[in-house]
Short mmCIF file of C-alpha atoms in Angstrom, two decimals:
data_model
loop_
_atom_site.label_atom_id
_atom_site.label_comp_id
_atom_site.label_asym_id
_atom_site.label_seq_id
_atom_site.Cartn_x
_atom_site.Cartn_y
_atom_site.Cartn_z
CA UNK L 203 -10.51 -14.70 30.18
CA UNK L 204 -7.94 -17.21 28.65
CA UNK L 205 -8.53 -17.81 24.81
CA UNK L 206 -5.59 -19.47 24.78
CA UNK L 207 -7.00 -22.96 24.04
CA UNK L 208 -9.32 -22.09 21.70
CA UNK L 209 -7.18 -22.69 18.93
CA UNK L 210 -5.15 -25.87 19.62
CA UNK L 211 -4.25 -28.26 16.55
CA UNK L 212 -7.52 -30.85 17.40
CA UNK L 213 -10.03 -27.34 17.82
CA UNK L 214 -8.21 -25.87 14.55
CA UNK L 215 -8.62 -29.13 12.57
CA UNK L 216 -12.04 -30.08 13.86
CA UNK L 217 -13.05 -26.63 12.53
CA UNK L 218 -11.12 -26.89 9.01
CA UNK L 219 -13.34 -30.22 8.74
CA UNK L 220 -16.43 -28.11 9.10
CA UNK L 221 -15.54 -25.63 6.58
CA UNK L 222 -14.79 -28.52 4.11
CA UNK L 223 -18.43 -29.86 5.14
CA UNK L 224 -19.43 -26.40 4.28
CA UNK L 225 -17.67 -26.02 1.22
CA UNK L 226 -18.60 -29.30 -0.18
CA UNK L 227 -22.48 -28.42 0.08
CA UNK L 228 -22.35 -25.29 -0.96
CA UNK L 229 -20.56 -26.20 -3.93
CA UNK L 230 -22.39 -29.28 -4.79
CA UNK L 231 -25.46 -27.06 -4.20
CA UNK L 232 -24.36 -24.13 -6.46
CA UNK L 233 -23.73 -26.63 -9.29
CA UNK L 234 -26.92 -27.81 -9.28
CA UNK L 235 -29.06 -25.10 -8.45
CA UNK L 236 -27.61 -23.24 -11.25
CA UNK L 237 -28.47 -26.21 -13.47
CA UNK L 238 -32.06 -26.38 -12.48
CA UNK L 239 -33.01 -22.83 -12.26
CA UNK L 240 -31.15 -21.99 -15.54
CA UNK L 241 -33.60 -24.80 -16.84
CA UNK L 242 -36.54 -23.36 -14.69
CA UNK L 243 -35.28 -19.68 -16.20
CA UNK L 244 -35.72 -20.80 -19.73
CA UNK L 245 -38.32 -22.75 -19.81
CA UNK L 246 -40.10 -19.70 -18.06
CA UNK L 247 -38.27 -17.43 -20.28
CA UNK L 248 -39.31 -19.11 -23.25
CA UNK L 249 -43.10 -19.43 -22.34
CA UNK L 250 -43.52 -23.47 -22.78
CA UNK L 251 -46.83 -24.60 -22.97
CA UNK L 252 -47.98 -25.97 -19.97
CA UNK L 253 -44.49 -26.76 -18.62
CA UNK L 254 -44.10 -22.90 -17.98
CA UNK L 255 -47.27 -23.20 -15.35
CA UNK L 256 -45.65 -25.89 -14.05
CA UNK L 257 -42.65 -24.90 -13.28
CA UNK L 258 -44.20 -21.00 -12.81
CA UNK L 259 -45.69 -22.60 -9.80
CA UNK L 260 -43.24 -24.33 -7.94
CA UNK L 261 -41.12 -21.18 -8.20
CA UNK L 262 -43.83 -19.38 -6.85
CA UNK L 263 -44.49 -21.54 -3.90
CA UNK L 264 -40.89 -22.34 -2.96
CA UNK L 265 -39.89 -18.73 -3.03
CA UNK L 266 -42.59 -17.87 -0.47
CA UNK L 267 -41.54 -20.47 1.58
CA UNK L 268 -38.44 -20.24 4.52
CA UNK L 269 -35.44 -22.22 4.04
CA UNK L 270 -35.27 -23.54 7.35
CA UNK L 271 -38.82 -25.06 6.67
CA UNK L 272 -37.82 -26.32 3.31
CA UNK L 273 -34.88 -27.72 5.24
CA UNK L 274 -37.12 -29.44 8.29
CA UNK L 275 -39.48 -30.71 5.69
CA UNK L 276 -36.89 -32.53 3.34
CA UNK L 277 -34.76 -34.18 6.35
CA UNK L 278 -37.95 -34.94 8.84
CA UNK L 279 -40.90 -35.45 6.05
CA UNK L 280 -39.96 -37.07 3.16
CA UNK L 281 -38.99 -40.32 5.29
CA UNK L 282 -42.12 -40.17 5.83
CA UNK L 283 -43.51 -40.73 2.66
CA UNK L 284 -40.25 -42.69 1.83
CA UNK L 285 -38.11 -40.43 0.38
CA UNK L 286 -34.94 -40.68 2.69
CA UNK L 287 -31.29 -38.50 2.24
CA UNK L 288 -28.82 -38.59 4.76
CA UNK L 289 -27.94 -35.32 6.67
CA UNK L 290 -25.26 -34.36 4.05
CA UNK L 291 -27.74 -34.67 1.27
CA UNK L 292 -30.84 -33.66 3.01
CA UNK L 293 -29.21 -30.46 3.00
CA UNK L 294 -28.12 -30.19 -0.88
CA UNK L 295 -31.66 -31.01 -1.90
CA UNK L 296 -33.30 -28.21 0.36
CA UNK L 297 -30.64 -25.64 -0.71
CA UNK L 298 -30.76 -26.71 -4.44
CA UNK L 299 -34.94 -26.50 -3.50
CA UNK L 300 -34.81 -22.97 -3.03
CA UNK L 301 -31.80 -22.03 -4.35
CA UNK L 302 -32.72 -23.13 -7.65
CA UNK L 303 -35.94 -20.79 -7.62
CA UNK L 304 -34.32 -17.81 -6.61
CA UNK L 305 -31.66 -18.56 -9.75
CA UNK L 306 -34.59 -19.01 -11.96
CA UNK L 307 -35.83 -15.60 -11.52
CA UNK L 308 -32.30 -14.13 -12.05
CA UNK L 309 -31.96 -15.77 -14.93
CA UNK L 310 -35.58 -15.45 -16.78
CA UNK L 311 -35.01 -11.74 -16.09
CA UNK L 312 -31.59 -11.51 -17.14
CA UNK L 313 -33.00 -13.30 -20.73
CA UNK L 314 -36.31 -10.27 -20.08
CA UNK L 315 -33.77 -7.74 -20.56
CA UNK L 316 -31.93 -8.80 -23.76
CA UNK L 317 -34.04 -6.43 -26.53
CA UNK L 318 -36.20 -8.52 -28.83
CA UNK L 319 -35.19 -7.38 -31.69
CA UNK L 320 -32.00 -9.42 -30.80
CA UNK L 321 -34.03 -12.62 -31.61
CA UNK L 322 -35.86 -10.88 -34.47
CA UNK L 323 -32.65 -10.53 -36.04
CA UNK L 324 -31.36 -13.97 -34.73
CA UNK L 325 -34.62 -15.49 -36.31
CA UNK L 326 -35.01 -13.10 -39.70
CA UNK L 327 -31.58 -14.76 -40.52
CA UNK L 328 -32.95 -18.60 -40.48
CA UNK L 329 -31.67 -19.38 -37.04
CA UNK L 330 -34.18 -21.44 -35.34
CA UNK L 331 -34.94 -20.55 -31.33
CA UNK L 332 -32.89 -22.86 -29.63
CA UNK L 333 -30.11 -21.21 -31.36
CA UNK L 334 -30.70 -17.97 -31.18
CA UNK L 335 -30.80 -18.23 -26.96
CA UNK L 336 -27.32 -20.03 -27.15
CA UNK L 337 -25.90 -17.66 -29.23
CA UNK L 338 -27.14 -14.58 -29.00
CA UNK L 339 -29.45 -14.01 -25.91
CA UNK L 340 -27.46 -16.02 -23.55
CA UNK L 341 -23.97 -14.45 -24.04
CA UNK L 342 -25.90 -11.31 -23.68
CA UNK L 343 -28.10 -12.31 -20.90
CA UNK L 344 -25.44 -13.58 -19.06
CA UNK L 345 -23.33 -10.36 -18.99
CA UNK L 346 -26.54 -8.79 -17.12
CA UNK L 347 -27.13 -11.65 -15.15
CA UNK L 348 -23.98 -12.31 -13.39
CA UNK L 349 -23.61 -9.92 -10.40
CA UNK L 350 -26.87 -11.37 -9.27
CA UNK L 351 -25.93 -14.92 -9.68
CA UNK L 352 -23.08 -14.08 -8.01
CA UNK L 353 -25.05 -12.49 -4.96
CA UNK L 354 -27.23 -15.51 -4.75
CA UNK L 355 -24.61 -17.98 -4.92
CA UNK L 356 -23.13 -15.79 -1.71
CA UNK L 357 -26.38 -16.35 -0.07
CA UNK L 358 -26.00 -19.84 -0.76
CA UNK L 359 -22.83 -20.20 0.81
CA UNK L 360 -24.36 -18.39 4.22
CA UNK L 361 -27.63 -20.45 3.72
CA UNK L 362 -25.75 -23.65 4.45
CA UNK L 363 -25.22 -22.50 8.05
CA UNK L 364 -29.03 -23.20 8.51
CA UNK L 365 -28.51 -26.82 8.02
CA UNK L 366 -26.90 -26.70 11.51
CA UNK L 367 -30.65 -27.44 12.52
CA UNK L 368 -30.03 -30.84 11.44
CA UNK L 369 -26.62 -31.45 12.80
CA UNK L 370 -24.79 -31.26 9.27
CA UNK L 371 -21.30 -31.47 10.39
CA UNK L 372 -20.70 -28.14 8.42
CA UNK L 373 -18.52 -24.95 10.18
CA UNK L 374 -20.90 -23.57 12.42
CA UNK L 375 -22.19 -27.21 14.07
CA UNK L 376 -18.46 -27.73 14.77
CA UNK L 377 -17.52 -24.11 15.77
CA UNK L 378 -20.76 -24.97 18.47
CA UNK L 379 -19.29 -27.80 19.28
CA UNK L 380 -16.09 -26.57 20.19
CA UNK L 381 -17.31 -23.23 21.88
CA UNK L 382 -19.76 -25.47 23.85
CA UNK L 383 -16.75 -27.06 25.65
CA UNK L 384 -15.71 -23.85 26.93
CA UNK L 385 -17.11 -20.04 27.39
CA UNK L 386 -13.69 -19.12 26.91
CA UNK L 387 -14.14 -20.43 23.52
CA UNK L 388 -17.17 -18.97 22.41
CA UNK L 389 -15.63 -14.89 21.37
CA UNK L 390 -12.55 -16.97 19.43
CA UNK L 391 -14.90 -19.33 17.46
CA UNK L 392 -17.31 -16.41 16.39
CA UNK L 393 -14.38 -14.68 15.43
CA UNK L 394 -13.00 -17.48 13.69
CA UNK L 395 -16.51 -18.25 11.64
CA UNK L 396 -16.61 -14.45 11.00
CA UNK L 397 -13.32 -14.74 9.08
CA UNK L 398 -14.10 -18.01 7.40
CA UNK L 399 -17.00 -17.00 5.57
CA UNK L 400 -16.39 -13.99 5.06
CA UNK L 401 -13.19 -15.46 3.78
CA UNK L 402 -15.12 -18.09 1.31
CA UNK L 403 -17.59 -15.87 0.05
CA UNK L 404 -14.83 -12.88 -0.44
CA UNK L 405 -12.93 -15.66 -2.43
CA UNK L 406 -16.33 -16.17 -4.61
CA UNK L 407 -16.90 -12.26 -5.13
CA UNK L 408 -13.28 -12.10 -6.50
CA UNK L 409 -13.68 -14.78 -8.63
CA UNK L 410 -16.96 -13.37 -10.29
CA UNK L 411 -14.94 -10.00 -10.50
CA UNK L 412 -12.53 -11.66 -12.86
CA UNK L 413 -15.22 -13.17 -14.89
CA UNK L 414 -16.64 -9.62 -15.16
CA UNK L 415 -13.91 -7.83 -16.51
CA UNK L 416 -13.25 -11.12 -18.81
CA UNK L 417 -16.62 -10.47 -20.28
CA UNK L 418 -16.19 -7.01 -20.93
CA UNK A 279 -42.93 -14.52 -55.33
CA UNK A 280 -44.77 -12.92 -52.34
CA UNK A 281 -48.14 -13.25 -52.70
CA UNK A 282 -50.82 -12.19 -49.53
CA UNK A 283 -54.33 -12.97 -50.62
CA UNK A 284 -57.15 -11.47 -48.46
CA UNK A 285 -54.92 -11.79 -45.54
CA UNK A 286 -55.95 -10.67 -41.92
CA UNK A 287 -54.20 -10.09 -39.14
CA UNK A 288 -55.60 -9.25 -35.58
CA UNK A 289 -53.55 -8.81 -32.02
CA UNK A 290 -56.67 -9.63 -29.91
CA UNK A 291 -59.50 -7.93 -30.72
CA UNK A 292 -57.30 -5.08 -32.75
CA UNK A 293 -57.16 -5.73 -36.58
CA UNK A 294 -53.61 -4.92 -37.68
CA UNK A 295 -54.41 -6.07 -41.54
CA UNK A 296 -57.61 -5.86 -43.51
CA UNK A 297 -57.94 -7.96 -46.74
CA UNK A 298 -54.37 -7.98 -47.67
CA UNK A 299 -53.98 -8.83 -51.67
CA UNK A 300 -50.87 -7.62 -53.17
CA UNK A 301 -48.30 -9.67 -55.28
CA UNK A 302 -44.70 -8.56 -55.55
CA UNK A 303 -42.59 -10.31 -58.22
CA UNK A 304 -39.28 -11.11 -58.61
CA UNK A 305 -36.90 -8.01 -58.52
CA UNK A 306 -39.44 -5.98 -58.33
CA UNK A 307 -38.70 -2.70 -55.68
CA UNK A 308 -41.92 -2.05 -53.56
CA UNK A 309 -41.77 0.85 -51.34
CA UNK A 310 -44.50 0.91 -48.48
CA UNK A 311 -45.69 4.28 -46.78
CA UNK A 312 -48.51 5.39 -44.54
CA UNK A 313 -49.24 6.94 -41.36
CA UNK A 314 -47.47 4.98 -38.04
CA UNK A 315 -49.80 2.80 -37.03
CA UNK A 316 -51.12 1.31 -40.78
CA UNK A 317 -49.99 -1.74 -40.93
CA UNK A 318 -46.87 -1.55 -42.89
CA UNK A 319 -44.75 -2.86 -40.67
CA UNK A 320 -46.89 -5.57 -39.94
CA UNK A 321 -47.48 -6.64 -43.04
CA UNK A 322 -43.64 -6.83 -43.48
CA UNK A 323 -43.14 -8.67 -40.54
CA UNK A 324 -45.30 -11.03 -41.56
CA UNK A 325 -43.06 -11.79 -44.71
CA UNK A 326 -41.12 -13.54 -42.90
CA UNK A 327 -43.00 -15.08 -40.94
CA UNK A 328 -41.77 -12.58 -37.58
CA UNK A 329 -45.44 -11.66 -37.24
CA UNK A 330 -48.51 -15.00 -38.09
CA UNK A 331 -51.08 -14.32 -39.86
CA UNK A 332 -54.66 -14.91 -38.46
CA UNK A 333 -56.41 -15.93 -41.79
CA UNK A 334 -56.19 -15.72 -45.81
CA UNK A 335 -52.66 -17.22 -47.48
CA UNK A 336 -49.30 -15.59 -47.50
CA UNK A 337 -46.95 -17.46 -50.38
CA UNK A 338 -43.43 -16.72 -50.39
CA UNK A 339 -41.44 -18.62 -52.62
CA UNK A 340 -44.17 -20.84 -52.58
CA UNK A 341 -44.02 -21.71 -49.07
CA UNK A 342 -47.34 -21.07 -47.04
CA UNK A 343 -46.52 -19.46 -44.48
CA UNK A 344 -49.68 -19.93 -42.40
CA UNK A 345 -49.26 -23.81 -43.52
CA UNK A 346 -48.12 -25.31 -39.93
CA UNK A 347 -45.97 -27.74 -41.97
CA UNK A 348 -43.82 -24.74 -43.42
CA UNK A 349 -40.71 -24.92 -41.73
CA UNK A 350 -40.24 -21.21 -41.25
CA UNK A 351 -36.69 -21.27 -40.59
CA UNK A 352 -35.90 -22.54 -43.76
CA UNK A 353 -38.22 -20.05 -45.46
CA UNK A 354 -36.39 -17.48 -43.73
CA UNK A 355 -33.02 -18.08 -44.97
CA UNK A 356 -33.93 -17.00 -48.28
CA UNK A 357 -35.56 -13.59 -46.26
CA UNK A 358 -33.13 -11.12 -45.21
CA UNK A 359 -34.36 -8.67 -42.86
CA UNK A 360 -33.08 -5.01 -41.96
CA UNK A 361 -34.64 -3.32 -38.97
CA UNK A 362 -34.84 0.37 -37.81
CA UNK A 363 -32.92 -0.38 -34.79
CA UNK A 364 -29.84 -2.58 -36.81
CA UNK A 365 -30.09 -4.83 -33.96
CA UNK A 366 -26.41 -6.28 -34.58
CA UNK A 367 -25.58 -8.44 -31.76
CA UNK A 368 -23.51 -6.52 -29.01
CA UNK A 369 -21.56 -9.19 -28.57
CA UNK A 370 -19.93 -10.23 -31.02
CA UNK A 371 -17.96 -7.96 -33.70
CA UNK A 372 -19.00 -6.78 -37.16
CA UNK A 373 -17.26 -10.30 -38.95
CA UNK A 374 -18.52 -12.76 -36.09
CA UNK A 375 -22.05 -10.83 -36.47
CA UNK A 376 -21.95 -11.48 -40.04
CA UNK A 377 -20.84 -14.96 -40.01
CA UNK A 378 -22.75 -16.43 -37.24
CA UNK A 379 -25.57 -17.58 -39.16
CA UNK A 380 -23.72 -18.69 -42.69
CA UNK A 381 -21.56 -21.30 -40.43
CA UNK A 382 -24.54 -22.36 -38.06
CA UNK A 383 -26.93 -22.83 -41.14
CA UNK A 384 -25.27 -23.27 -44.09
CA UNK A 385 -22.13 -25.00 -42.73
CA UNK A 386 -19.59 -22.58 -44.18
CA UNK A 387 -16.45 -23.28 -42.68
CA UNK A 388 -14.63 -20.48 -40.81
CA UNK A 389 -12.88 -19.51 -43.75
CA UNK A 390 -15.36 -19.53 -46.18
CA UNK A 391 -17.74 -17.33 -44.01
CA UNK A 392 -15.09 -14.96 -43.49
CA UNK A 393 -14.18 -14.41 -47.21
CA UNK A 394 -17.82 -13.90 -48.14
CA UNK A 395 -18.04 -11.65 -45.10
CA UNK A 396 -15.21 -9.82 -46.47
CA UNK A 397 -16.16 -9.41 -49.52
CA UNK A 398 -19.77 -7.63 -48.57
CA UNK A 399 -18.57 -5.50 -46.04
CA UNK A 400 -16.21 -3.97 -48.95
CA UNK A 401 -20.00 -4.00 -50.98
CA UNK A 402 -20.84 -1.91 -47.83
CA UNK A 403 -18.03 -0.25 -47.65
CA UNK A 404 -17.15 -1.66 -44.14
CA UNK A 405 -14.11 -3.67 -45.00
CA UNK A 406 -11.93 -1.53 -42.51
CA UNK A 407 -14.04 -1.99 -39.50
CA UNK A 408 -14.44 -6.10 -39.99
CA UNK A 409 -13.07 -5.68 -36.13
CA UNK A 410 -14.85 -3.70 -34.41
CA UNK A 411 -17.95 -4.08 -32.04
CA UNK A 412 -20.84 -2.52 -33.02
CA UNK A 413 -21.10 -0.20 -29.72
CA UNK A 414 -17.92 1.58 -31.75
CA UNK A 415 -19.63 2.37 -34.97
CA UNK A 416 -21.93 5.14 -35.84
CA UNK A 417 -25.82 4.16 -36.59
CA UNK A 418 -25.25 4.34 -40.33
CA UNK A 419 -21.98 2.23 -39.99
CA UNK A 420 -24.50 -0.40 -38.08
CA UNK A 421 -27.14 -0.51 -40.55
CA UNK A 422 -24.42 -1.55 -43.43
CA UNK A 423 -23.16 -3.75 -41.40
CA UNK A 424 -26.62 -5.00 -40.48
CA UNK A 425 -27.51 -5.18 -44.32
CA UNK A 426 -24.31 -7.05 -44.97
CA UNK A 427 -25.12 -9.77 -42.13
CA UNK A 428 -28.64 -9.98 -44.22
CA UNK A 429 -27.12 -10.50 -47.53
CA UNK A 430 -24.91 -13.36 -46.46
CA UNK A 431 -27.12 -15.75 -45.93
CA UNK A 432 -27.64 -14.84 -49.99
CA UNK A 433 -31.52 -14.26 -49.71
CA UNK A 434 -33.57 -13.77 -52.94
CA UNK A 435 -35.88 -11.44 -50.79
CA UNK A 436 -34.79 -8.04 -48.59
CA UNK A 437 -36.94 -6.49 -46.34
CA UNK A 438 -36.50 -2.70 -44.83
CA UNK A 439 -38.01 -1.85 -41.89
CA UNK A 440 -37.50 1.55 -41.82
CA UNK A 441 -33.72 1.68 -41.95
CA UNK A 442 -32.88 5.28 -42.06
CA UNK A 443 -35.61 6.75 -39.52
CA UNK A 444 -33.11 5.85 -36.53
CA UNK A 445 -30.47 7.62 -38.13
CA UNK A 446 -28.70 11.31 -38.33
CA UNK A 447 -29.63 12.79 -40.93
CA UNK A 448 -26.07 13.06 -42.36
CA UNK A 449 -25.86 9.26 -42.48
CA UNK A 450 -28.87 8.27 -44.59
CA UNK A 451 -27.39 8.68 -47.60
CA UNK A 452 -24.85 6.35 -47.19
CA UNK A 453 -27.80 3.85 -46.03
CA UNK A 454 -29.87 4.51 -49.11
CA UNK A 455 -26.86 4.18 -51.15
CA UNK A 456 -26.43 0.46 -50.47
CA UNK A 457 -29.67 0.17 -51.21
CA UNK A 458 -30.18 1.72 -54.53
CA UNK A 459 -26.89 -0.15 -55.16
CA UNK A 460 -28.95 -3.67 -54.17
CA UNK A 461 -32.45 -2.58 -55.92
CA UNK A 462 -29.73 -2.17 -59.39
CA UNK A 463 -28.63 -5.66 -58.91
CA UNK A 464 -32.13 -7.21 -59.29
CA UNK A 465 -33.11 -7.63 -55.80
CA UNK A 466 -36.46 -8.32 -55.07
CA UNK A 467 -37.23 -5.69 -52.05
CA UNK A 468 -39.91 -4.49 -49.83
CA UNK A 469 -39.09 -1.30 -48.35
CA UNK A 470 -41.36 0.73 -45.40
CA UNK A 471 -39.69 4.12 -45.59
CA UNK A 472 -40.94 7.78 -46.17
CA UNK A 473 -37.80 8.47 -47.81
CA UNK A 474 -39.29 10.11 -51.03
CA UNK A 475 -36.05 10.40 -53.18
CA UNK A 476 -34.99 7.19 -52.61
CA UNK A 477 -39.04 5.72 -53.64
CA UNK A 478 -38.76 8.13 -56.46
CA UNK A 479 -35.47 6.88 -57.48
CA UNK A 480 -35.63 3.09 -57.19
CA UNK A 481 -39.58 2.02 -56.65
CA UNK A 482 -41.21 -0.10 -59.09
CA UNK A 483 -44.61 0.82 -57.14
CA UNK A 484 -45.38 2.60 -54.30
CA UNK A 485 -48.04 1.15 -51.42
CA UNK A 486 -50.35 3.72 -49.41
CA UNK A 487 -51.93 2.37 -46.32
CA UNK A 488 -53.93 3.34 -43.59
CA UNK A 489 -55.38 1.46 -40.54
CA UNK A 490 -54.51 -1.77 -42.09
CA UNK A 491 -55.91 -1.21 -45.47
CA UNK A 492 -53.97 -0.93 -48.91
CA UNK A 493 -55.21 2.24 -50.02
CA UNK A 494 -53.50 2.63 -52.99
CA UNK A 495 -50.88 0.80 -55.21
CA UNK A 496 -49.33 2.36 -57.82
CA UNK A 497 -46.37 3.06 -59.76
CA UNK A 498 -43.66 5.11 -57.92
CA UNK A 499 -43.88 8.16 -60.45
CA UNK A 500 -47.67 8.25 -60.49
CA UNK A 501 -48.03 7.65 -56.83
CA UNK A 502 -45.89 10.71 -55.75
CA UNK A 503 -46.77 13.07 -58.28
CA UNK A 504 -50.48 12.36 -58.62
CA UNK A 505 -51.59 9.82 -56.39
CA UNK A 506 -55.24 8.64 -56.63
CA UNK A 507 -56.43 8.65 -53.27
CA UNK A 508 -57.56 11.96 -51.45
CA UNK A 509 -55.68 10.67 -47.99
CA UNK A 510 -52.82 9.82 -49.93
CA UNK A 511 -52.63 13.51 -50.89
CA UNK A 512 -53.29 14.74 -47.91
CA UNK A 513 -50.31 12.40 -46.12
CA UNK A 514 -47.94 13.54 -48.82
CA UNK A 515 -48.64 17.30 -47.98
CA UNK A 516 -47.55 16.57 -44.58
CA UNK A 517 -44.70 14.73 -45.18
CA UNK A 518 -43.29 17.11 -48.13
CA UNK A 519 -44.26 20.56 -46.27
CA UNK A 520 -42.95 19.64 -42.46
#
């Protein structure tokens, strides 16, 4: 077999482009999802009236629920009712979708395992709620929380390679588009997506390890 | 200055408190005892407003507490609070978890905060370990410290939640010694403990209960050397003869 053309300048760049595709959504996607399940997290967390169903719910349902479905339903079915993204953002919303309610669960439990009497003390001390979660359980909760943040953000990262289902122009889509020229392409390009995310993600899990020993 | 009057207090179906009355006035030292499970931490908690009420009236410092327009945060800063577990904040060290809430509340600047922080931990007898993170200090080095973070939000009111049962036995005294220094100052306290010397030594009255009744209330002296009540006896033969 001749790999040899695998990796010419166009494949190699065409590929790069799909990676920044890939890094774009994931990161736009990580942003918010933390955002909206940290909100989800506390709201749960903090046992809102009514609210706390509310949101207790969608979690619920949306963590039952496949990606790729979640993915289908947000490109194919909300035009349908006239709610219309473009590829690029049909895939944020579905990963923020469930990424965001996987977060949520991380977090509430990360908050769960602070020991009450940390607000009992926060409180007995004329602190009101709100600041006794940004100061004390938080910090604290965060410590606990952030190898499993970190894991889900990883999934994230992987995840996006489901939005190939609806040609996002991410990695994958373009490493399939390149091997599909060729079957003397296909070995290199699964190599080369093997390295690239495990590349990204690596990069991520380093990152996280500095903020570890930072918070220690 | 803390009045309850008939106050009860039920967690579901459970009654914690029964027809609560009891009035403790300014500087006044009242030590609370009883078998786990009376009520007397309860009826602490609900001082400051950590545990509601379910009906009667609970004044402190004239606030009613079961008044929904009593802002309880503000009736808490006058309330400090020491707990059986310290419960210092992990995170932050022994000045930062004293000066947390006189900068967030009252607005002390840095500075300020620190120098009052300085100043009771040498009350405590802490000065020398302003630095360190609680994880590093011994259980009876926590509980000053955790006293200290009470006192500097300069509350007329301190409440003890049995602070010496979670510690070696070695390290009570120094505990007990802050506080006797505290109940000499004039410091209006309310004390669960079964630590007889110190009731003995400090107590203006002494507070028996049992399954969320007060069964007796008397004067320290009286209370320990003849109480009234037959259970009270027979609780202080098990506590003096284990």
């Amino acid at each position: 077999m001749d790999f040899s053309g695998a990796f010419s300048w166009v494949n190699i760049r065409f590929l790069l482009e799909g990676l920044w595709v890939t890094v774009q959504v994931a990161g736009i996607s990580i942003v918010l999802s933390f955002i909206i399940g940290g909100l989800i997290g506390l709201v749960r967390f903090a046992k809102i009236p009514y609210l706390s169903k509310i949101v207790g719910l969608y979690v619920e349902v949306i963590r039952n629920l496949p990606l790729l479905l979640i993915i289908f339903f947000t490109y194919f079915a909300l035009p349908q009712i006239g709610i219309r993204f473009d590829i690029f953002w049909s895939a944020i919303v579905a990963l923020t979708i469930f990424e965001s309610a996987m977060l949520s669960e991380i977090i509430r439990g990360g908050l769960n395992a602070v020991p009450n009497g940390q607000m009992e003390a926060a409180r007995s001390t004329g602190l009101s709620y709100g600041q006794g979660l940004w100061y004390i359980l938080i910090p604290q909760g965060l410590k606990k929380m952030l190898p499993p943040i970190v894991s889900q953000f990883i999934a994230l990262i992987k995840d996006t390679s489901l939005a190939v289902i609806i040609a996002l122009p991410e990695v994958t889509h373009h490493a399939k588009i390149i091997y599909g020229q060729s079957t003397n392409y296909v070995l290199p390009m699964f190599v080369a997506m093997t390295l690239l995310y495990f590349l990204v993600c690596y990069a991520l899990s380093l990152v996280a390890k500095q903020l570890e020993l930072r918070f220690k | 200055m803390i009045e309850f009057k008939d106050v009860n207090k039920y967690y579901g179906k459970f009654q914690a408190l029964k027809d609560i009355n009891l009035k403790v006035e300014k500087g006044q030292v009242v030590v609370l005892i009883g078998p786990s499970g009376s009520g007397k931490s309860t009826l602490l908690r609900c001082i400051n407003g950590l545990e509601e009420i379910t009906s009667g009236q609970l004044l402190v410092n004239e606030a009613d507490l079961h008044d929904k327009q009593t802002n309880l945060n503000d009736v808490r800063k006058n309330i400090g609070m020491v707990f059986q577990h310290f419960n210092l904040y992990p995170h932050k060290d022994v000045l930062n978890n004293i000066t947390l809430a006189p900068k967030k509340i009252l607005k002390l600047s840095q500075e300020q905060a620190e120098k009052e922080a300085n100043e009771l931990l040498t009350k405590v007898s802490m000065l020398d370990k302003a630095a360190s993170f609680p994880a590093m200090l011994s259980g009876g080095q926590q509980q000053r410290v955790a006293i200290a973070r009470s006192l500097a939000m300069h509350p007329d009111v301190m409440l003890f939640d049995e602070p010496t049962s979670a510690l070696d036995p070695e390290m009570i005294g120094e505990v007990l010694d802050v506080m006797k220094k505290l109940a000499a100052e004039g410091m209006t306290m309310v004390v669960v403990t079964h630590e007889m010397g110190f009731a003995k030594e400090v107590a203006d009255r002494v507070i028996f209960m049992e399954n969320g009744v007060i069964l007796e209330d008397s004067p320290a002296k009286t209370f320990y050397e003849n109480p009234k009540e037959e259970r009270a006896k027979q609780f202080l033969s098990k506590i003096i003869n284990h």
